[in-house]
């Protein structure tokens, strides 16, 4: 039996792991990653599934732990390649259904609903779904009975003793497996740097209540649209404080609708203000939930911050609460948005500071990780869901306890472990794993080379030499034109461009008659010569795009 992590170990996002026993493979999660800034114009990043494509006839199913994008976001991009059934809890599948519909894939999808406490048999694997608490609803860990022993995959979790929906973390199930013997535990490492316990989702109540009551005018709360617990609490507290609620932003409206339909969100009749009435509604009696907590361009909150939202305007003494983590990488955009709000004299509250929290994490801190290790007492332990330092520290934390009887494996995406019949585990040769870049506008994969071009463009600009060639004689018509953008604004620019023109002339003159009739060769020669020259003169590598005009 092999476990093959294909994403999420040593990187944040795109969680995916394959389990293989004989000729049967199941895949746990298929998430995406939001790109770093340097991947210009790439909208999303998904795991490289070459390994699964090579073994396509063995792949039996994708099993999902929960609804977050870093666990389900890649499905629309990989499902057409794999054509396998998908298993997930009710809310997870409801959101996935919407996604697949948008991609025109719903008709061909085979979606199978599972529930916490239930089991599914897929080939040689028997999977029990164990309810765990996290920042969204309907989350499960997986206890996978394989021919060589039980593997537990926690998914994302924290141990919330007072969950908003009243459904507790199923400590008993983990303890039961611990008593039976667990071969290997794969566990969430996200918050390993935090000591103590992560606060309950309920911890935000005090501060939100205080802010809602004190707010002189309307309140806008922004959180992740999948944070159903948070949305529930905002609704409850708003009603309690004598305010009604409204919803803006596509993902917020969609998720609230889906969760409400599934009865996962309790919104009393008559408590919702219709979108078209928000502008005219009495501000002292209104709380609006808006998507866009990460200041995503064109999101509801980004528009509201510059007072450019169709349904809602904002101004002096309105209150905006960011009830979400400021995700590293998004700080600039978020703080720019917050600045806009302050300029409008809005009262803005965001994470940080000494008061009671307006946001809590959905991932376990050190003490919860220890509890889980102690309950499960696995033979082997493998940290997952984190960057390398987090995996490392999670391994170190497990090392300090006597909970793991065998080895702790610190591995990254692409590094398989084989579990043999005699209950031992070995590292095996890496398989192909990595990132695939997707431009969600075109839904097409982007080659690394495209991104490289974009990086050149952003850093060093573009140079377009335009050469007119007489189609009868093959001779140059006049001096070449050079158009530049984002390159050479300096005073010696003109001189460099003059020299560049000479280089183009020389390159063309020194070419053989055959070369001159083959424009692609001429273009390539000009590109190479100019690149060398410009790099030497300016230490830059602009994108060079020669254009040849026939005259
Ligand atoms: Zn999650
Ligand atoms: Zn996650």
PDB file of C-alpha atoms and ligand atoms in Angstrom, residues 15 66 70-71 156 363 385, ligand 2:
ATOM      1  CA  UNK A  15      -3.957  19.643  -1.097  1.00  0.00           C
ATOM      2  CA  UNK A  66     -14.382  19.652   3.169  1.00  0.00           C
ATOM      3  CA  UNK A  70      -7.502  24.365  -1.216  1.00  0.00           C
ATOM      4  CA  UNK A  71      -9.296  20.990  -1.063  1.00  0.00           C
ATOM      5  CA  UNK A 156      -8.342  20.515   8.208  1.00  0.00           C
ATOM      6  CA  UNK A 363      -6.857  25.244  12.439  1.00  0.00           C
ATOM      7  CA  UNK A 385      -1.017  20.801   5.066  1.00  0.00           C
TER       8      UNK A 385
HETATM    9 ZN1  LIG B   2      -6.957  23.534   3.894  1.00  0.00          ZN
END
